[in-house]
Short mmCIF file of C-alpha atoms and ligand atoms in Angstrom, two decimals:
data_model
loop_
_atom_site.label_atom_id
_atom_site.label_comp_id
_atom_site.label_asym_id
_atom_site.label_seq_id
_atom_site.Cartn_x
_atom_site.Cartn_y
_atom_site.Cartn_z
CA MET A 1 22.52 20.17 26.99
CA PHE A 2 24.31 19.76 30.29
CA GLU A 3 23.13 16.20 30.47
CA SER A 4 24.52 15.44 27.06
CA LEU A 5 27.88 17.06 27.89
CA ALA A 6 28.18 14.99 31.02
CA HIS A 7 27.33 11.98 28.98
CA GLU A 8 29.99 12.75 26.39
CA ALA A 9 32.46 13.07 29.22
CA ARG A 10 31.49 9.67 30.55
CA ILE A 11 31.85 8.10 27.15
CA ALA A 12 35.22 9.75 26.71
CA ALA A 13 36.36 8.48 30.11
CA ARG A 14 35.33 5.00 29.19
CA SER A 15 37.09 5.21 25.84
CA LEU A 16 40.22 6.46 27.57
CA MET A 17 40.10 3.55 29.93
CA ASP A 18 39.73 1.18 27.01
CA ALA A 19 42.62 2.92 25.31
CA ALA A 20 44.76 2.72 28.42
CA ALA A 21 44.04 -0.98 28.62
CA GLY A 22 46.11 -1.14 25.46
CA THR A 23 45.24 -0.52 21.85
CA LEU A 24 46.68 -3.96 21.27
CA ASP A 25 43.76 -5.49 23.14
CA PRO A 26 40.74 -3.75 21.67
CA THR A 27 37.20 -3.76 22.99
CA LEU A 28 34.53 -3.65 20.34
CA ARG A 29 30.92 -2.88 21.01
CA LEU A 30 28.74 -4.51 18.41
CA GLY A 31 25.36 -2.91 17.85
CA VAL A 32 22.71 -5.24 16.56
CA THR A 33 20.01 -3.13 15.00
CA GLY A 34 16.77 -4.70 13.91
CA LEU A 35 13.05 -4.15 14.15
CA SER A 36 10.99 -6.66 16.06
CA ARG A 37 11.20 -10.25 14.74
CA ALA A 38 14.11 -9.31 12.45
CA GLY A 39 16.22 -12.08 13.96
CA LYS A 40 18.44 -10.34 16.56
CA THR A 41 18.20 -12.92 19.33
CA VAL A 42 18.74 -15.84 16.95
CA PHE A 43 21.68 -14.06 15.34
CA LEU A 44 23.36 -13.24 18.66
CA THR A 45 22.89 -16.78 19.90
CA ALA A 46 24.42 -18.21 16.72
CA LEU A 47 27.23 -15.66 16.81
CA VAL A 48 28.20 -16.42 20.40
CA GLN A 49 27.95 -20.15 19.78
CA ALA A 50 30.14 -19.93 16.66
CA LEU A 51 32.72 -17.77 18.42
CA THR A 52 32.97 -19.94 21.50
CA ARG A 53 32.40 -23.38 19.96
CA GLY A 54 33.48 -23.00 16.35
CA GLY A 55 31.79 -24.77 13.46
CA ARG A 56 31.93 -24.61 9.69
CA LEU A 57 33.32 -21.10 9.30
CA PRO A 58 35.70 -21.03 6.33
CA ALA A 59 35.25 -17.31 5.66
CA PHE A 60 35.98 -16.34 9.29
CA ARG A 61 39.70 -16.24 8.76
CA ALA A 62 41.16 -16.09 12.24
CA TYR A 63 39.26 -19.27 13.04
CA ALA A 64 39.91 -20.97 9.71
CA GLU A 65 43.62 -20.21 10.09
CA GLY A 66 43.63 -21.78 13.54
CA ARG A 67 44.62 -18.56 15.30
CA ILE A 68 41.81 -18.46 17.87
CA ALA A 69 43.20 -19.91 21.06
CA SER A 70 40.03 -19.60 23.07
CA ALA A 71 36.81 -17.61 23.22
CA ALA A 72 34.79 -17.52 26.39
CA LEU A 73 31.92 -15.67 28.02
CA ALA A 74 33.01 -13.09 30.56
CA PRO A 75 31.18 -10.92 33.09
CA GLN A 76 29.50 -8.06 31.28
CA PRO A 77 30.57 -4.46 31.82
CA ASP A 78 27.26 -3.05 33.14
CA ASP A 79 26.08 -4.63 36.36
CA ALA A 80 22.65 -3.07 36.10
CA VAL A 81 21.76 -4.83 32.85
CA PRO A 82 20.63 -8.49 32.86
CA ARG A 83 22.80 -11.04 31.12
CA PHE A 84 21.97 -12.28 27.61
CA GLU A 85 20.93 -15.85 28.32
CA VAL A 86 22.68 -17.51 25.47
CA GLU A 87 22.44 -20.94 27.10
CA SER A 88 18.66 -20.92 27.34
CA HIS A 89 18.25 -19.61 23.79
CA LEU A 90 20.53 -22.36 22.60
CA ALA A 91 18.67 -24.94 24.62
CA ALA A 92 15.40 -23.82 23.00
CA LEU A 93 16.90 -24.14 19.51
CA THR A 94 18.64 -27.45 19.99
CA GLY A 95 16.49 -29.13 22.65
CA PRO A 96 14.00 -31.89 21.90
CA ASP A 97 11.19 -29.42 20.98
CA ARG A 98 13.40 -27.38 18.61
CA ARG A 99 11.81 -24.02 19.30
CA TRP A 100 12.93 -20.56 18.26
CA PRO A 101 13.73 -18.37 21.27
CA GLU A 102 10.84 -16.26 22.58
CA GLY A 103 10.44 -12.64 21.51
CA THR A 104 12.61 -10.39 23.64
CA ARG A 105 10.90 -8.42 26.40
CA ARG A 106 13.80 -6.63 28.06
CA ILE A 107 17.35 -5.59 27.46
CA SER A 108 20.32 -7.91 28.10
CA GLU A 109 24.03 -7.87 27.55
CA LEU A 110 26.96 -10.24 27.13
CA ARG A 111 30.73 -10.02 26.82
CA VAL A 112 32.86 -12.49 24.88
CA VAL A 113 36.62 -12.51 25.28
CA VAL A 114 38.57 -13.94 22.36
CA ASP A 115 42.23 -14.87 22.83
CA PHE A 116 43.99 -15.15 19.52
CA GLU A 117 47.35 -15.12 17.88
CA SER A 118 48.10 -12.28 15.54
CA ARG A 119 48.83 -13.28 11.98
CA SER A 120 52.35 -11.92 12.07
CA GLY A 121 53.16 -13.62 15.37
CA PHE A 122 51.57 -16.81 14.14
CA LEU A 123 53.70 -16.83 11.01
CA SER A 124 56.93 -16.05 12.82
CA ARG A 125 56.01 -18.55 15.54
CA GLN A 126 56.55 -15.99 18.27
CA LYS A 127 52.90 -16.31 19.20
CA PRO A 128 52.29 -13.10 21.06
CA GLY A 129 48.88 -13.77 22.59
CA ARG A 130 46.34 -11.05 22.01
CA ARG A 131 42.85 -10.47 23.19
CA LEU A 132 39.66 -9.04 21.67
CA THR A 133 36.75 -8.17 23.93
CA LEU A 134 33.38 -8.10 22.22
CA ASP A 135 30.29 -6.62 23.89
CA ILE A 136 26.83 -7.33 22.58
CA VAL A 137 23.36 -6.14 23.56
CA ASP A 138 19.97 -7.69 22.87
CA TYR A 139 16.69 -5.78 23.29
CA PRO A 140 13.11 -5.82 22.02
CA GLY A 141 13.07 -4.56 18.44
CA GLU A 142 10.02 -2.40 19.10
CA TRP A 143 12.13 -0.04 21.19
CA LEU A 144 14.32 0.79 18.25
CA LEU A 145 11.50 2.64 16.51
CA ASP A 146 11.62 5.25 19.22
CA LEU A 147 14.95 6.54 17.98
CA ALA A 148 13.02 8.22 15.18
CA LEU A 149 11.04 10.18 17.78
CA LEU A 150 14.13 11.89 19.17
CA SER A 151 14.03 14.43 16.38
CA GLN A 152 10.26 15.08 16.54
CA ASP A 153 8.28 17.28 18.86
CA PHE A 154 4.73 16.40 19.90
CA ARG A 155 3.17 18.39 17.09
CA THR A 156 5.34 16.81 14.39
CA TRP A 157 4.79 13.34 15.76
CA SER A 158 1.02 13.86 16.04
CA ARG A 159 0.68 15.16 12.53
CA LYS A 160 2.89 12.47 11.01
CA THR A 161 1.11 9.71 12.87
CA LEU A 162 -2.29 11.01 11.86
CA ALA A 163 -1.32 11.39 8.21
CA ALA A 164 0.13 7.88 8.16
CA SER A 165 -3.04 6.41 9.66
CA GLU A 166 -4.93 7.49 6.55
CA GLY A 167 -3.02 5.06 4.30
CA ARG A 168 -4.92 2.28 2.59
CA THR A 169 -3.72 -0.47 4.92
CA ARG A 170 -3.82 1.59 8.08
CA ALA A 171 -7.15 3.35 7.75
CA PRO A 172 -9.33 0.31 8.59
CA ILE A 173 -7.30 -0.66 11.67
CA ALA A 174 -7.04 2.94 12.84
CA ALA A 175 -10.79 3.59 12.54
CA ALA A 176 -11.77 3.08 16.20
CA TRP A 177 -8.97 5.27 17.50
CA ARG A 178 -9.65 7.95 14.87
CA ALA A 179 -13.35 7.97 15.73
CA HIS A 180 -12.52 8.67 19.37
CA LEU A 181 -9.95 11.27 18.36
CA ALA A 182 -12.61 13.12 16.39
CA THR A 183 -14.52 13.68 19.64
CA LEU A 184 -11.52 15.34 21.33
CA ASP A 185 -10.79 19.04 21.36
CA PRO A 186 -7.07 19.48 22.02
CA SER A 187 -7.66 22.90 23.59
CA ALA A 188 -10.32 21.67 26.00
CA PRO A 189 -9.31 21.25 29.67
CA GLU A 190 -7.15 18.23 30.44
CA ASP A 191 -9.06 15.05 31.10
CA GLU A 192 -7.43 11.90 32.43
CA MET A 193 -10.20 9.58 31.25
CA ALA A 194 -10.04 10.94 27.71
CA ALA A 195 -6.26 10.57 27.73
CA ARG A 196 -6.51 7.01 28.91
CA THR A 197 -9.13 5.98 26.33
CA ALA A 198 -7.15 7.66 23.55
CA ALA A 199 -3.95 5.87 24.65
CA GLU A 200 -5.71 2.49 24.79
CA LEU A 201 -7.33 2.84 21.37
CA PHE A 202 -4.11 4.15 19.88
CA ARG A 203 -2.23 1.21 21.31
CA ALA A 204 -4.78 -1.25 19.91
CA TYR A 205 -4.19 0.30 16.48
CA LEU A 206 -0.41 -0.09 16.78
CA ILE A 207 -0.79 -3.71 17.81
CA ALA A 208 -3.12 -4.46 14.91
CA GLY A 209 -0.61 -2.92 12.51
CA ARG A 210 2.00 -5.38 13.59
CA SER A 211 0.03 -8.49 12.71
CA GLU A 212 1.58 -10.68 10.08
CA ARG A 213 -1.00 -9.80 7.48
CA VAL A 214 -0.28 -6.11 7.66
CA ALA A 215 3.37 -6.18 8.83
CA LEU A 216 3.78 -2.42 9.21
CA SER A 217 7.11 -1.26 10.57
CA THR A 218 6.75 2.38 11.50
CA LEU A 219 4.66 2.20 14.63
CA PRO A 220 6.33 4.12 17.43
CA PRO A 221 6.23 4.61 20.41
CA GLY A 222 7.83 1.22 20.89
CA ARG A 223 6.87 0.80 24.53
CA PHE A 224 3.21 0.80 23.52
CA LEU A 225 3.94 -2.47 21.77
CA MET A 226 6.49 -3.86 24.24
CA PRO A 227 6.23 -1.98 27.54
CA GLY A 228 8.95 -3.89 29.44
CA ASP A 229 9.02 -2.61 33.01
CA LEU A 230 6.73 0.28 32.05
CA ASP A 231 3.68 -1.98 31.76
CA GLY A 232 0.66 -0.12 33.18
CA SER A 233 2.74 2.97 33.89
CA PRO A 234 1.24 6.47 33.45
CA ALA A 235 4.29 7.27 31.32
CA LEU A 236 2.42 5.49 28.51
CA THR A 237 -0.88 7.36 28.89
CA PHE A 238 -0.64 9.62 25.88
CA ALA A 239 -1.60 9.59 22.22
CA PRO A 240 -1.35 11.89 19.20
CA LEU A 241 -3.88 14.71 18.92
CA ASP A 242 -5.20 16.60 15.95
CA VAL A 243 -3.29 19.76 16.83
CA PRO A 244 -3.11 22.84 14.59
CA ALA A 245 0.02 23.51 12.51
CA GLU A 246 0.83 26.60 14.56
CA GLY A 247 0.39 28.07 18.01
CA ASP A 248 1.12 26.76 21.48
CA ALA A 249 -0.89 24.46 23.68
CA PRO A 250 -3.19 26.48 26.04
CA ALA A 251 -2.20 26.03 29.68
CA GLY A 252 -4.18 23.28 31.41
CA SER A 253 -5.44 21.81 28.13
CA LEU A 254 -5.56 18.18 27.02
CA TRP A 255 -3.02 19.15 24.40
CA ALA A 256 -0.59 20.52 27.01
CA MET A 257 -1.00 17.37 29.07
CA MET A 258 -0.33 15.01 26.15
CA GLU A 259 2.62 17.11 25.04
CA ARG A 260 4.11 16.96 28.53
CA ARG A 261 3.77 13.20 28.67
CA TYR A 262 5.23 12.76 25.21
CA GLU A 263 8.25 14.91 26.16
CA SER A 264 8.72 13.00 29.36
CA TYR A 265 8.58 9.68 27.48
CA LEU A 266 11.41 10.95 25.28
CA ALA A 267 13.45 12.27 28.21
CA HIS A 268 13.02 9.37 30.61
CA VAL A 269 12.60 6.36 28.34
CA VAL A 270 13.98 6.94 24.86
CA LYS A 271 17.05 9.06 25.56
CA PRO A 272 18.50 6.88 28.34
CA PHE A 273 18.01 3.76 26.22
CA PHE A 274 19.79 5.30 23.28
CA ARG A 275 22.51 6.87 25.40
CA ASP A 276 23.31 3.77 27.42
CA HIS A 277 23.29 1.25 24.63
CA PHE A 278 23.71 2.83 21.24
CA ALA A 279 25.61 6.06 21.56
CA ARG A 280 28.91 4.23 21.71
CA LEU A 281 29.07 1.56 19.04
CA ASP A 282 32.08 0.51 17.04
CA ARG A 283 30.47 -1.95 14.68
CA GLN A 284 26.90 -2.31 13.59
CA ILE A 285 24.87 -5.00 11.92
CA VAL A 286 21.41 -4.05 10.71
CA LEU A 287 19.18 -7.10 10.48
CA VAL A 288 16.23 -6.78 8.14
CA ASP A 289 13.43 -9.26 7.56
CA ALA A 290 12.80 -8.10 4.02
CA LEU A 291 10.97 -11.31 3.16
CA ALA A 292 8.20 -10.67 5.71
CA ALA A 293 7.61 -7.23 4.24
CA LEU A 294 7.71 -8.51 0.64
CA ASN A 295 5.26 -11.11 1.71
CA ALA A 296 2.81 -8.58 3.14
CA GLY A 297 2.89 -6.35 0.06
CA PRO A 298 4.25 -3.04 -1.22
CA GLU A 299 2.85 -0.86 1.56
CA ALA A 300 4.70 -2.96 4.14
CA VAL A 301 7.88 -2.69 2.08
CA ALA A 302 7.58 1.09 1.80
CA ASP A 303 6.92 1.24 5.51
CA LEU A 304 10.00 -0.84 6.25
CA GLU A 305 12.08 1.49 4.11
CA THR A 306 10.84 4.53 6.05
CA ALA A 307 11.37 2.86 9.42
CA LEU A 308 14.94 1.85 8.59
CA THR A 309 15.83 5.24 7.20
CA ASP A 310 14.41 6.97 10.29
CA VAL A 311 16.16 4.66 12.72
CA LEU A 312 19.51 4.72 10.95
CA SER A 313 19.64 8.49 10.89
CA ALA A 314 20.13 8.37 14.68
CA PHE A 315 23.54 6.69 14.35
CA ARG A 316 26.94 8.09 13.54
CA HIS A 317 28.73 6.27 10.76
CA GLY A 318 32.14 7.00 9.33
CA ARG A 319 35.85 6.66 9.57
CA ASN A 320 37.38 7.52 12.95
CA SER A 321 40.22 9.92 13.45
CA TRP A 322 42.22 9.38 16.61
CA ILE A 323 40.11 12.06 18.27
CA THR A 324 36.74 10.58 17.41
CA SER A 325 37.94 7.11 18.25
CA LEU A 326 38.91 8.32 21.72
CA PHE A 327 36.03 10.63 22.49
CA ARG A 328 33.03 9.61 20.54
CA PRO A 329 33.73 6.74 18.21
CA LYS A 330 31.70 6.33 15.09
CA VAL A 331 30.51 3.07 13.65
CA ASP A 332 33.26 2.37 11.13
CA ARG A 333 31.94 -0.95 9.82
CA LEU A 334 28.30 -1.31 8.94
CA LEU A 335 26.74 -4.48 7.62
CA PHE A 336 23.19 -4.83 6.34
CA ALA A 337 21.91 -8.36 6.53
CA ALA A 338 18.72 -9.72 4.98
CA THR A 339 17.86 -12.40 7.53
CA LYS A 340 16.19 -15.79 7.13
CA ALA A 341 17.76 -16.27 3.70
CA ASP A 342 17.21 -20.01 4.19
CA HIS A 343 13.60 -19.33 3.11
CA LEU A 344 14.91 -18.89 -0.41
CA HIS A 345 16.93 -21.01 -2.77
CA HIS A 346 20.50 -19.72 -2.99
CA THR A 347 19.92 -18.69 -6.59
CA SER A 348 17.74 -15.88 -5.20
CA HIS A 349 20.23 -14.62 -2.61
CA ASP A 350 21.79 -12.05 -4.93
CA ARG A 351 18.34 -10.67 -5.62
CA LEU A 352 17.53 -10.49 -1.94
CA GLU A 353 20.75 -8.55 -1.36
CA ALA A 354 19.86 -6.20 -4.21
CA ILE A 355 16.45 -5.52 -2.70
CA LEU A 356 17.96 -4.78 0.70
CA ARG A 357 20.58 -2.53 -0.88
CA ARG A 358 17.77 -0.61 -2.52
CA LEU A 359 15.75 -0.41 0.73
CA VAL A 360 18.57 1.10 2.75
CA GLY A 361 20.14 3.00 -0.13
CA ARG A 362 20.12 6.36 1.59
CA ALA A 363 21.76 5.05 4.75
CA ILE A 364 24.43 3.26 2.71
CA GLU A 365 25.22 6.43 0.81
CA ARG A 366 25.55 8.46 3.98
CA ALA A 367 27.76 5.91 5.73
CA GLU A 368 30.03 5.46 2.73
CA PHE A 369 30.32 9.20 2.35
CA GLY A 370 31.54 9.35 5.96
CA GLY A 371 34.17 6.74 5.16
CA ALA A 372 32.64 3.71 6.89
CA ALA A 373 33.05 0.27 5.34
CA VAL A 374 29.61 -0.96 4.28
CA ASP A 375 28.44 -4.31 2.97
CA VAL A 376 25.20 -6.18 2.34
CA VAL A 377 24.66 -9.89 2.88
CA ALA A 378 21.86 -12.47 2.64
CA LEU A 379 22.14 -14.30 5.95
CA ALA A 380 20.60 -17.17 7.84
CA ALA A 381 22.03 -17.23 11.35
CA VAL A 382 20.38 -20.60 11.85
CA ARG A 383 19.59 -22.49 8.70
CA ALA A 384 16.32 -24.37 9.01
CA THR A 385 16.10 -25.75 5.46
CA ARG A 386 18.17 -27.56 2.87
CA GLU A 387 18.03 -27.30 -0.89
CA ALA A 388 16.88 -29.88 -3.40
CA SER A 389 15.29 -29.97 -6.80
CA ALA A 390 11.91 -31.32 -7.76
CA ARG A 391 10.56 -32.29 -11.13
CA GLN A 392 7.40 -30.62 -12.30
CA GLY A 393 6.44 -31.88 -15.73
CA ARG A 394 9.61 -31.40 -17.74
CA GLU A 395 11.04 -28.76 -15.51
CA GLU A 396 13.50 -29.15 -12.65
CA LEU A 397 12.46 -26.70 -9.96
CA PRO A 398 14.81 -25.56 -7.21
CA VAL A 399 13.06 -26.25 -3.91
CA ILE A 400 13.80 -25.93 -0.22
CA VAL A 401 13.06 -28.69 2.26
CA GLY A 402 12.23 -28.24 5.91
CA VAL A 403 9.71 -28.94 8.66
CA PRO A 404 7.05 -26.19 8.82
CA GLU A 405 6.00 -25.11 12.28
CA LYS A 406 2.86 -26.61 13.65
CA GLY A 407 -0.20 -24.70 12.43
CA GLU A 408 1.51 -23.16 9.37
CA SER A 409 -0.43 -23.67 6.18
CA SER A 410 0.03 -23.60 2.45
CA ASN A 411 -2.50 -24.19 -0.33
CA GLY A 412 -5.07 -25.21 2.24
CA GLN A 413 -2.82 -27.81 3.86
CA ILE A 414 -2.17 -27.36 7.58
CA PHE A 415 1.13 -28.72 8.89
CA ASP A 416 1.60 -30.77 12.04
CA GLY A 417 5.10 -29.62 12.98
CA GLU A 418 6.65 -33.02 12.25
CA GLU A 419 6.31 -33.63 8.56
CA GLU A 420 9.05 -32.50 6.22
CA ILE A 421 7.96 -30.82 3.01
CA ALA A 422 9.55 -29.42 -0.12
CA VAL A 423 8.41 -26.01 -1.29
CA PHE A 424 9.20 -23.98 -4.33
CA PRO A 425 9.91 -20.65 -2.68
CA GLY A 426 9.36 -18.59 -5.79
CA ASP A 427 11.80 -16.23 -7.43
CA LEU A 428 12.46 -12.74 -6.26
CA PRO A 429 12.27 -10.18 -9.05
CA ALA A 430 15.60 -9.47 -10.74
CA ASP A 431 14.86 -5.76 -10.62
CA PRO A 432 14.57 -4.56 -7.02
CA GLU A 433 12.28 -1.73 -8.14
CA VAL A 434 9.65 -4.30 -9.08
CA ALA A 435 9.61 -5.54 -5.49
CA LEU A 436 8.69 -2.05 -4.34
CA ARG A 437 6.02 -1.31 -6.91
CA ALA A 438 2.35 -1.46 -6.07
CA ASP A 439 1.69 -4.46 -8.29
CA GLY A 440 5.09 -5.72 -7.12
CA TYR A 441 6.44 -8.97 -6.05
CA ARG A 442 3.47 -10.64 -4.52
CA GLY A 443 1.09 -10.01 -7.37
CA ARG A 444 3.52 -11.63 -9.77
CA ALA A 445 4.50 -14.55 -7.64
CA GLN A 446 0.94 -15.50 -6.95
CA SER A 447 -0.19 -15.39 -10.51
CA GLU A 448 2.52 -17.66 -11.88
CA ASP A 449 1.10 -20.99 -10.88
CA GLY A 450 -1.97 -19.83 -9.01
CA GLY A 451 -0.42 -21.20 -5.84
CA ASP A 452 0.18 -19.40 -2.60
CA LEU A 453 3.85 -18.58 -2.43
CA ARG A 454 3.84 -17.08 1.00
CA PHE A 455 6.92 -17.87 3.01
CA ILE A 456 6.37 -20.64 5.47
CA LYS A 457 7.89 -20.62 8.96
CA PHE A 458 10.12 -23.62 9.49
CA ARG A 459 11.15 -25.20 12.75
CA PRO A 460 14.81 -25.02 13.74
CA PRO A 461 16.84 -27.83 12.14
CA ARG A 462 17.28 -31.27 13.66
CA LEU A 463 20.90 -31.51 14.80
CA ALA A 464 23.26 -34.15 16.01
CA PRO A 465 26.08 -33.06 18.30
CA GLU A 466 29.58 -33.62 16.97
CA ARG A 467 31.87 -34.69 19.80
CA GLY A 468 29.50 -33.21 22.35
CA VAL A 469 29.12 -29.82 20.61
CA VAL A 470 26.22 -28.70 18.43
CA HIS A 471 27.25 -26.64 15.48
CA LEU A 472 24.33 -24.63 14.17
CA PRO A 473 24.08 -24.72 10.39
CA HIS A 474 23.98 -21.26 8.83
CA ILE A 475 24.26 -19.28 5.62
CA ARG A 476 27.11 -16.74 5.55
CA LEU A 477 27.40 -16.31 9.29
CA ASP A 478 31.14 -16.73 8.82
CA ARG A 479 31.28 -13.98 6.22
CA THR A 480 29.29 -11.78 8.58
CA MET A 481 31.72 -12.43 11.44
CA GLU A 482 34.71 -11.73 9.21
CA PHE A 483 33.28 -8.39 8.13
CA LEU A 484 32.29 -7.29 11.63
CA ILE A 485 35.33 -8.35 13.66
CA GLY A 486 37.83 -10.04 11.34
CA ASP A 487 39.99 -6.91 11.06
CA ALA A 488 40.41 -6.84 14.86
CA LEU A 489 41.78 -10.38 14.82
CA ILE A 490 44.71 -9.82 12.48
N1 GTP B 501 14.45 -19.92 9.08
C1 GTP B 501 14.98 -19.00 9.88
N2 GTP B 501 14.17 -18.32 10.71
C2 GTP B 501 14.74 -17.40 11.52
C3 GTP B 501 16.13 -17.12 11.53
N3 GTP B 501 16.35 -16.13 12.42
C4 GTP B 501 15.15 -15.82 12.96
N4 GTP B 501 14.18 -16.59 12.42
C5 GTP B 501 12.72 -16.53 12.68
O1 GTP B 501 12.41 -15.22 13.07
C6 GTP B 501 11.82 -15.20 14.36
C7 GTP B 501 12.30 -13.99 15.13
O2 GTP B 501 13.67 -14.11 15.44
P1 GTP B 501 14.28 -13.43 16.74
O3 GTP B 501 15.76 -13.64 16.71
O4 GTP B 501 13.54 -13.82 17.94
O5 GTP B 501 13.95 -11.91 16.39
P2 GTP B 501 14.28 -10.61 17.26
O6 GTP B 501 14.84 -9.60 16.30
O7 GTP B 501 15.11 -10.96 18.43
O8 GTP B 501 12.82 -10.15 17.67
P3 GTP B 501 12.37 -9.31 18.99
O9 GTP B 501 13.01 -9.93 20.16
O10 GTP B 501 10.88 -9.46 18.96
O11 GTP B 501 12.80 -7.90 18.75
C8 GTP B 501 12.23 -16.52 14.99
O12 GTP B 501 11.28 -16.91 15.95
C9 GTP B 501 12.26 -17.43 13.79
O13 GTP B 501 10.95 -17.87 13.46
C10 GTP B 501 16.96 -17.85 10.61
O14 GTP B 501 18.18 -17.68 10.53
N5 GTP B 501 16.33 -18.78 9.82
MG1 MG B 502 14.80 -10.87 20.37
#
């Protein structure tokens, strides 16, 4: 309690400082929320590149109207956090090997300062220069799952995790851990070896659940999957136990020991992460790789829905009054983006948006009720494909063309990472409910021509610099920027 009061005071002090710096020159903290592999690092790289180097951005009005004087990287506000290495991510994407950036293993931060002319000044030619400071944070998506733990005690978490592991997809991969668990008596005296074996087997289960084939989303604790600087630390030597619905842990028992470690994980790992990076956000974009889940089947989709709902309930969304904006600002603009939309033909983008809207329906309702502006978009931060049409018999089929990554396969063909191919990506169902049903999307798509319509991973696009600058192609990145920060650039 005391800790959280002190924290509120710190946030308030910071907000006051920001306010004193002039409401004319706002600082916005953009929260990028997304489970692992959702596309956060790629999005942030493309966003920073577009802000600082421009590109084809007709829907980003301040830029399209020529009112952005300059946008540059600036020293970040928190010295203790590493810098988001936008240059090396960009070099990976646009270098000779055209690689996607590596999965993120630690937190990083970056500040972009945009000098612009306000629309009124611009029109009246007075040109009063104004400045927007934008702070962004990148982190491993696995850590986000932990936010859902903040509202669960050890018993609740244990029981939920156990129940979930009985699902059709999970049961086989959880078998080894469950077999060991069955040999443990929670009330027996504490036993370090037993705790360690349980933690290892539990972790192996979580890792198996993340494989592409299964693509499960709700697998906290996140540091079991991506330990960061906690690798090998005793802070991660715990696992759920089959504890009774009532009663307390006997002193000195295995149960008491696991409970203590779970609580300390929340206090020393999860809370500081949330407090330092998410408690004070002004704008939020939630990136969702809905296609990966659709691809893995209805259980993965249902899982994604649960994970997003759990995670989003940790945030505060709504319209700010002057008090909240000073003391504890709420997220007043919230955008849900279905990423990697370049895996589909544009004729399916509306359907992808509809599916995402359905997946995060509860969070949208809550945020809109609080007065926040909410939107949904099908986005490709970096577009790796182009569209074409192919003739099959008498039919013209809409296809996408790109270079699959080396080792990707389709219909028994394995790609070499160089050859360009055209694929018919399949249609998403018009009714989002169909995508969520057990016989849902995949069953249908596969049966239509007997082919394998799994989404293929493409390499980043081949690009030629224009006057020394590479502009990354995208789908609706400009619309995304306009929604998230356009109102601060008026
Ligand atoms: N075609 C396409 N693929 C994308 C796009 N964005 C991301 N990807 C793919 O998705 C993968 C993951 O993207 P990242 O940006 O690294 O995801 P992340 O959310 O930062 O993931 P973590 O760091 O693991 O939490 C990339 O390696 C690409 O294969 C996009 O706009 N288009
Ligand atoms: Mg990342």
